[in-house]
Amino acid sequence: MAKKTITATKTMLDQIQKLAGTSPSADDIAIFDATAVSTRPVAKRGSIYDGAVMSKALLDEMATVLNAGVQAVPLHIAHMNHGELPIGKVFQGNVVQSDDGQYELRTLFYLPTSEAELVESINLG
């Protein structure tokens, strides 16, 4: 099975340094490409969000904020429920159209390699 981590480029490392204020080496972090949100209806039964749809315009705004180069977005495992610390950072976004005609906000995020169990869990799917 192929790993889902992607190779850190100098551009990515420079962007992370600018946003995070630290200078991690490619060996210190694992970078992933993932769909953060899409224009598909939310499937969350029992929630007020069940069936909700984000617009492409909202996804475009989110990508603009991510790519502005001002600050990275903290990454949490299960959204902030009780003030837990972030485990990584989202540092880049791009809106793309998928084969089914919907739009996705594709993001790059990183985790420290010290989070070995979590990195392995993501790599295993």
Coordinates of N, CA, C and O in Angstrom, one line a residue:
M1 N 0.8 -1.2 0.0 CA 0.0 0.0 0.0 C 0.9 1.2 0.0 O 1.8 1.3 0.8
A2 N 0.6 2.2 -0.9 CA 1.3 3.4 -0.9 C 1.0 4.3 0.2 O -0.1 4.4 0.7
K3 N 2.0 5.0 0.7 CA 1.8 6.0 1.8 C 1.1 7.2 1.2 O 1.2 7.5 0.0
K4 N 0.4 7.9 2.1 CA -0.4 9.1 1.7 C 0.4 10.3 1.9 O 0.0 11.4 1.5
T5 N 1.5 10.2 2.6 CA 2.4 11.4 2.8 C 2.9 11.9 1.5 O 3.1 11.1 0.6
I6 N 3.1 13.2 1.3 CA 3.7 13.7 0.1 C 5.0 14.3 0.5 O 5.3 14.7 1.6
T7 N 5.9 14.4 -0.5 CA 7.2 14.9 -0.3 C 7.2 16.4 -0.1 O 6.6 17.1 -0.9
A8 N 7.9 16.8 0.9 CA 8.0 18.3 1.2 C 8.9 18.9 0.2 O 10.0 18.5 0.0
T9 N 8.4 20.0 -0.4 CA 9.3 20.8 -1.3 C 9.8 22.0 -0.5 O 9.4 22.3 0.5
K10 N 10.8 22.6 -1.1 CA 11.4 23.8 -0.5 C 10.4 24.9 -0.4 O 10.3 25.6 0.6
T11 N 9.5 25.0 -1.4 CA 8.4 26.0 -1.3 C 7.5 25.7 -0.2 O 7.1 26.7 0.6
M12 N 7.1 24.5 0.1 CA 6.3 24.1 1.2 C 6.9 24.4 2.5 O 6.3 25.0 3.4
L13 N 8.2 24.0 2.6 CA 8.9 24.3 3.9 C 9.1 25.8 4.1 O 8.9 26.2 5.3
D14 N 9.3 26.6 3.1 CA 9.4 28.0 3.2 C 8.0 28.6 3.7 O 8.0 29.5 4.5
Q15 N 7.0 28.1 3.1 CA 5.6 28.6 3.5 C 5.3 28.2 4.9 O 4.8 29.0 5.7
I16 N 5.6 27.0 5.3 CA 5.4 26.6 6.7 C 6.2 27.5 7.7 O 5.7 27.9 8.7
Q17 N 7.5 27.7 7.3 CA 8.3 28.6 8.2 C 7.7 30.0 8.3 O 7.7 30.5 9.4
K18 N 7.2 30.5 7.2 CA 6.6 31.9 7.3 C 5.4 31.9 8.1 O 5.2 32.8 8.9
L19 N 4.5 30.9 8.0 CA 3.3 30.8 8.7 C 3.4 30.4 10.1 O 2.7 30.9 11.0
A20 N 4.2 29.4 10.4 CA 4.3 28.9 11.7 C 5.4 29.5 12.6 O 5.4 29.3 13.8
G21 N 6.4 30.2 11.9 CA 7.4 30.8 12.7 C 8.5 29.8 13.1 O 9.3 30.2 14.0
T22 N 8.5 28.6 12.6 CA 9.5 27.6 12.9 C 10.1 27.1 11.6 O 9.5 27.4 10.5
S23 N 11.2 26.5 11.7 CA 11.9 26.0 10.5 C 12.1 24.5 10.6 O 13.1 24.0 10.8
P24 N 11.0 23.8 10.3 CA 11.1 22.3 10.4 C 11.8 21.8 9.2 O 11.8 22.4 8.1
S25 N 12.5 20.7 9.3 CA 13.1 20.0 8.2 C 12.1 19.0 7.6 O 11.1 18.7 8.3
A26 N 12.3 18.6 6.4 CA 11.4 17.6 5.8 C 11.3 16.3 6.7 O 10.3 15.6 6.6
D27 N 12.4 16.0 7.5 CA 12.3 14.8 8.3 C 11.5 15.1 9.6 O 11.1 14.1 10.3
D28 N 11.2 16.3 9.9 CA 10.5 16.6 11.2 C 8.9 16.6 11.0 O 8.2 16.6 12.0
I29 N 8.5 16.6 9.7 CA 7.0 16.7 9.5 C 6.6 15.8 8.4 O 7.4 15.3 7.6
A30 N 5.3 15.4 8.5 CA 4.6 14.6 7.5 C 3.6 15.5 6.9 O 2.8 16.1 7.6
I31 N 3.6 15.6 5.5 CA 2.7 16.5 4.8 C 1.7 15.6 4.1 O 2.0 14.6 3.5
F32 N 0.4 16.0 4.2 CA -0.7 15.3 3.5 C -1.5 16.2 2.7 O -1.6 17.4 3.0
D33 N -2.1 15.7 1.6 CA -3.1 16.4 0.7 C -4.4 15.7 1.0 O -4.6 14.5 1.0
A34 N -5.4 16.6 1.4 CA -6.7 16.0 1.7 C -7.8 17.0 1.3 O -7.6 18.2 1.2
T35 N -9.0 16.4 1.1 CA -10.2 17.2 0.9 C -10.7 17.6 2.2 O -11.0 16.8 3.1
A36 N -10.8 18.9 2.5 CA -11.3 19.4 3.8 C -12.8 19.5 3.8 O -13.4 19.1 4.7
V37 N -13.4 20.1 2.8 CA -14.8 20.2 2.6 C -15.2 20.2 1.1 O -14.3 20.4 0.3
S38 N -16.4 20.1 0.9 CA -16.9 20.1 -0.5 C -18.3 20.7 -0.6 O -18.9 21.0 0.4
T39 N -18.8 20.8 -1.9 CA -20.1 21.3 -2.1 C -21.2 20.1 -2.0 O -22.3 20.4 -2.3
R40 N -20.7 18.9 -1.7 CA -21.7 17.8 -1.5 C -22.5 18.0 -0.2 O -21.9 18.6 0.8
P41 N -23.7 17.6 -0.1 CA -24.5 17.7 1.1 C -23.8 17.0 2.3 O -23.2 16.0 2.2
V42 N -23.8 17.7 3.5 CA -23.3 17.1 4.7 C -24.2 16.0 5.1 O -25.4 16.1 5.2
A43 N -23.6 14.8 5.4 CA -24.3 13.7 5.9 C -24.0 13.5 7.4 O -23.0 12.8 7.8
K44 N -24.8 14.1 8.2 CA -24.6 14.1 9.7 C -25.9 13.9 10.4 O -26.5 14.9 10.8
R45 N -26.4 12.7 10.3 CA -27.8 12.5 10.9 C -27.9 12.9 12.3 O -27.0 12.8 13.1
G46 N -29.1 13.5 12.6 CA -29.3 14.0 14.0 C -28.7 15.4 14.2 O -28.8 15.9 15.3
S47 N -28.1 16.0 13.2 CA -27.4 17.3 13.4 C -28.2 18.3 12.6 O -28.8 18.0 11.6
I48 N -28.1 19.6 13.1 CA -28.7 20.6 12.3 C -28.0 20.9 11.0 O -28.5 21.5 10.1
Y49 N -26.8 20.3 10.8 CA -26.0 20.4 9.6 C -26.4 19.3 8.5 O -25.9 19.4 7.4
D50 N -27.2 18.3 8.9 CA -27.5 17.2 8.0 C -28.2 17.8 6.8 O -29.2 18.5 6.8
G51 N -27.6 17.5 5.6 CA -28.1 18.0 4.3 C -27.6 19.4 3.9 O -27.9 19.9 2.8
A52 N -26.9 20.1 4.8 CA -26.4 21.4 4.5 C -25.4 21.3 3.4 O -24.7 20.3 3.2
V53 N -25.3 22.4 2.6 CA -24.4 22.5 1.4 C -23.6 23.7 1.5 O -24.2 24.8 1.7
M54 N -22.3 23.6 1.3 CA -21.5 24.8 1.2 C -21.4 25.2 -0.2 O -21.3 24.4 -1.1
S55 N -21.4 26.5 -0.4 CA -21.3 27.0 -1.8 C -19.8 27.0 -2.3 O -18.9 27.0 -1.5
K56 N -19.6 27.0 -3.6 CA -18.3 27.1 -4.2 C -17.7 28.4 -3.7 O -16.5 28.5 -3.5
A57 N -18.5 29.5 -3.7 CA -18.0 30.8 -3.2 C -17.3 30.7 -1.8 O -16.3 31.3 -1.6
L58 N -18.0 30.0 -0.9 CA -17.4 29.8 0.4 C -16.1 29.0 0.4 O -15.1 29.4 1.0
L59 N -16.0 28.0 -0.4 CA -14.8 27.2 -0.6 C -13.7 28.1 -1.1 O -12.5 28.1 -0.7
D60 N -14.0 29.0 -2.1 CA -13.1 29.9 -2.7 C -12.6 30.9 -1.6 O -11.4 31.2 -1.6
E61 N -13.4 31.4 -0.8 CA -13.0 32.3 0.3 C -12.1 31.6 1.3 O -11.1 32.2 1.7
M62 N -12.4 30.3 1.6 CA -11.6 29.5 2.5 C -10.2 29.4 1.9 O -9.2 29.5 2.6
A63 N -10.1 29.0 0.6 CA -8.8 28.9 0.0 C -8.0 30.2 0.0 O -6.8 30.2 0.2
T64 N -8.7 31.3 -0.3 CA -8.1 32.6 -0.3 C -7.5 32.9 1.1 O -6.3 33.4 1.2
V65 N -8.2 32.6 2.2 CA -7.6 32.8 3.5 C -6.4 31.9 3.7 O -5.4 32.4 4.2
L66 N -6.5 30.7 3.4 CA -5.4 29.7 3.5 C -4.1 30.2 2.8 O -3.0 30.1 3.2
N67 N -4.3 30.7 1.6 CA -3.2 31.1 0.7 C -2.7 32.5 0.8 O -1.8 32.9 0.2
A68 N -3.4 33.3 1.7 CA -3.0 34.7 1.9 C -1.6 34.8 2.5 O -1.0 35.9 2.5
G69 N -1.1 33.7 3.2 CA 0.2 33.8 3.7 C 0.3 34.5 5.0 O 1.4 34.9 5.5
V70 N -0.8 34.7 5.7 CA -0.9 35.4 7.0 C -0.8 34.5 8.2 O 0.0 34.7 9.1
Q71 N -1.6 33.4 8.1 CA -1.5 32.4 9.2 C -2.0 31.1 8.8 O -2.8 31.0 7.9
A72 N -1.4 30.0 9.4 CA -1.9 28.7 9.1 C -3.1 28.4 10.0 O -3.3 29.1 11.0
V73 N -3.9 27.4 9.6 CA -5.1 27.1 10.4 C -4.8 25.9 11.2 O -4.3 24.9 10.7
P74 N -5.1 25.9 12.5 CA -4.8 24.8 13.4 C -5.6 23.6 13.0 O -6.8 23.7 12.6
L75 N -5.0 22.4 13.1 CA -5.7 21.1 12.7 C -5.9 20.4 14.0 O -5.1 20.1 14.8
H76 N -7.2 20.0 14.2 CA -7.7 19.3 15.4 C -8.2 17.9 14.9 O -8.8 17.8 13.8
I77 N -8.1 16.9 15.8 CA -8.6 15.6 15.4 C -10.1 15.6 15.3 O -10.6 15.1 14.3
A78 N -10.8 16.1 16.2 CA -12.2 16.0 16.2 C -12.9 17.4 16.4 O -13.9 17.5 17.2
H79 N -12.4 18.4 15.8 CA -12.8 19.7 16.0 C -12.7 20.1 17.5 O -12.5 19.2 18.3
M80 N -12.7 21.3 17.8 CA -12.5 21.7 19.2 C -13.8 21.5 20.0 O -14.7 22.2 19.8
N81 N -13.7 20.5 20.8 CA -14.8 20.2 21.7 C -14.5 20.7 23.2 O -15.4 21.2 23.9
H82 N -13.3 20.5 23.6 CA -12.9 20.8 25.0 C -11.6 21.5 25.1 O -10.8 21.3 26.0
G83 N -11.2 22.3 24.1 CA -10.0 23.1 24.2 C -8.7 22.3 23.9 O -7.7 22.8 24.4
E84 N -8.8 21.2 23.3 CA -7.6 20.4 23.0 C -6.6 21.2 22.1 O -7.0 22.0 21.4
L85 N -5.4 20.9 22.2 CA -4.3 21.5 21.5 C -4.4 21.0 20.0 O -4.7 19.9 19.8
P86 N -4.0 21.9 19.1 CA -3.9 21.4 17.7 C -2.8 20.4 17.5 O -1.8 20.4 18.2
I87 N -3.0 19.4 16.6 CA -2.0 18.4 16.3 C -1.1 18.8 15.1 O -0.1 18.1 14.9
G88 N -1.5 19.7 14.3 CA -0.8 20.1 13.1 C -1.4 21.4 12.6 O -2.1 22.1 13.3
K89 N -1.0 21.7 11.3 CA -1.5 23.0 10.7 C -1.9 22.7 9.3 O -1.2 22.0 8.6
V90 N -3.0 23.4 8.8 CA -3.3 23.4 7.4 C -2.7 24.7 6.8 O -2.8 25.8 7.4
F91 N -1.9 24.6 5.7 CA -1.2 25.7 5.3 C -1.4 26.1 3.8 O -0.9 27.1 3.3
Q92 N -2.2 25.4 3.1 CA -2.5 25.7 1.7 C -3.8 25.1 1.2 O -4.2 24.1 1.7
G93 N -4.5 25.8 0.3 CA -5.8 25.3 -0.2 C -6.0 25.6 -1.6 O -5.5 26.6 -2.1
N94 N -6.8 24.8 -2.3 CA -7.1 24.9 -3.7 C -8.4 24.3 -4.0 O -8.7 23.2 -3.6
V95 N -9.3 25.1 -4.6 CA -10.6 24.6 -5.0 C -10.6 23.9 -6.4 O -10.1 24.5 -7.3
V96 N -11.0 22.6 -6.4 CA -11.0 21.9 -7.6 C -12.4 21.2 -7.9 O -13.1 21.0 -7.0
Q97 N -12.7 21.0 -9.2 CA -13.9 20.4 -9.5 C -13.7 18.9 -9.7 O -12.7 18.5 -10.3
S98 N -14.5 18.1 -9.0 CA -14.3 16.6 -9.1 C -15.1 16.0 -10.3 O -15.8 16.7 -10.9
D99 N -14.9 14.8 -10.5 CA -15.5 14.1 -11.6 C -17.0 14.1 -11.6 O -17.7 14.1 -12.6
D100 N -17.6 14.2 -10.4 CA -19.1 14.3 -10.3 C -19.6 15.7 -10.4 O -20.8 15.9 -10.2
G101 N -18.8 16.7 -10.7 CA -19.2 18.1 -10.9 C -19.3 18.9 -9.7 O -19.5 20.1 -9.7
Q102 N -19.0 18.3 -8.5 CA -19.0 19.0 -7.3 C -17.6 19.7 -7.1 O -16.7 19.3 -7.8
Y103 N -17.5 20.6 -6.1 CA -16.2 21.3 -5.9 C -15.7 20.8 -4.5 O -16.5 20.6 -3.6
E104 N -14.4 20.7 -4.4 CA -13.7 20.3 -3.2 C -12.7 21.4 -2.8 O -12.0 21.9 -3.7
L105 N -12.5 21.6 -1.5 CA -11.4 22.4 -1.1 C -10.3 21.4 -0.7 O -10.4 20.7 0.3
R106 N -9.3 21.3 -1.6 CA -8.1 20.4 -1.3 C -7.1 21.2 -0.5 O -6.8 22.3 -0.9
T107 N -6.6 20.6 0.5 CA -5.7 21.3 1.4 C -4.4 20.5 1.6 O -4.4 19.3 1.5
L108 N -3.4 21.2 2.0 CA -2.2 20.6 2.5 C -2.1 20.9 3.9 O -2.3 22.0 4.4
F109 N -1.8 19.8 4.7 CA -1.6 20.0 6.1 C -0.4 19.2 6.6 O 0.0 18.3 5.9
Y110 N 0.2 19.6 7.7 CA 1.3 18.8 8.2 C 1.1 18.5 9.7 O 0.4 19.1 10.4
L111 N 1.8 17.4 10.1 CA 1.9 16.9 11.4 C 3.3 16.7 11.8 O 4.1 16.3 10.9
P112 N 3.7 16.8 13.0 CA 5.1 16.5 13.3 C 5.3 15.0 13.3 O 4.3 14.2 13.6
T113 N 6.4 14.5 12.8 CA 6.6 13.1 12.7 C 6.7 12.4 14.1 O 6.5 11.2 14.2
S114 N 6.8 13.2 15.2 CA 6.7 12.7 16.5 C 5.3 12.1 16.8 O 5.1 11.3 17.7
E115 N 4.3 12.5 16.0 CA 2.9 11.9 16.1 C 2.9 10.7 15.2 O 2.0 10.5 14.4
A116 N 3.8 9.8 15.5 CA 4.0 8.6 14.6 C 2.7 7.7 14.5 O 2.4 7.3 13.4
E117 N 2.0 7.5 15.6 CA 0.8 6.7 15.5 C -0.3 7.3 14.6 O -0.9 6.7 13.8
L118 N -0.4 8.6 14.7 CA -1.4 9.3 13.9 C -1.0 9.4 12.4 O -1.8 9.1 11.5
V119 N 0.3 9.6 12.2 CA 0.8 9.6 10.8 C 0.6 8.2 10.2 O 0.1 8.1 9.0
E120 N 0.9 7.2 10.9 CA 0.7 5.8 10.4 C -0.8 5.5 10.2 O -1.2 4.9 9.2
S121 N -1.7 6.0 11.1 CA -3.1 5.8 10.9 C -3.6 6.5 9.6 O -4.4 5.9 8.9
I122 N -3.1 7.7 9.4 CA -3.6 8.4 8.1 C -3.0 7.6 6.9 O -3.7 7.4 5.9
N123 N -1.8 7.2 7.0 CA -1.2 6.4 5.9 C -1.9 5.1 5.6 O -2.0 4.7 4.4
L124 N -2.4 4.5 6.6 CA -3.2 3.3 6.4 C -4.6 3.4 6.0 O -5.3 2.5 5.8
G125 N -5.1 4.7 6.0 CA -6.4 5.0 5.6 C -7.4 4.9 6.6 O -8.6 4.8 6.4

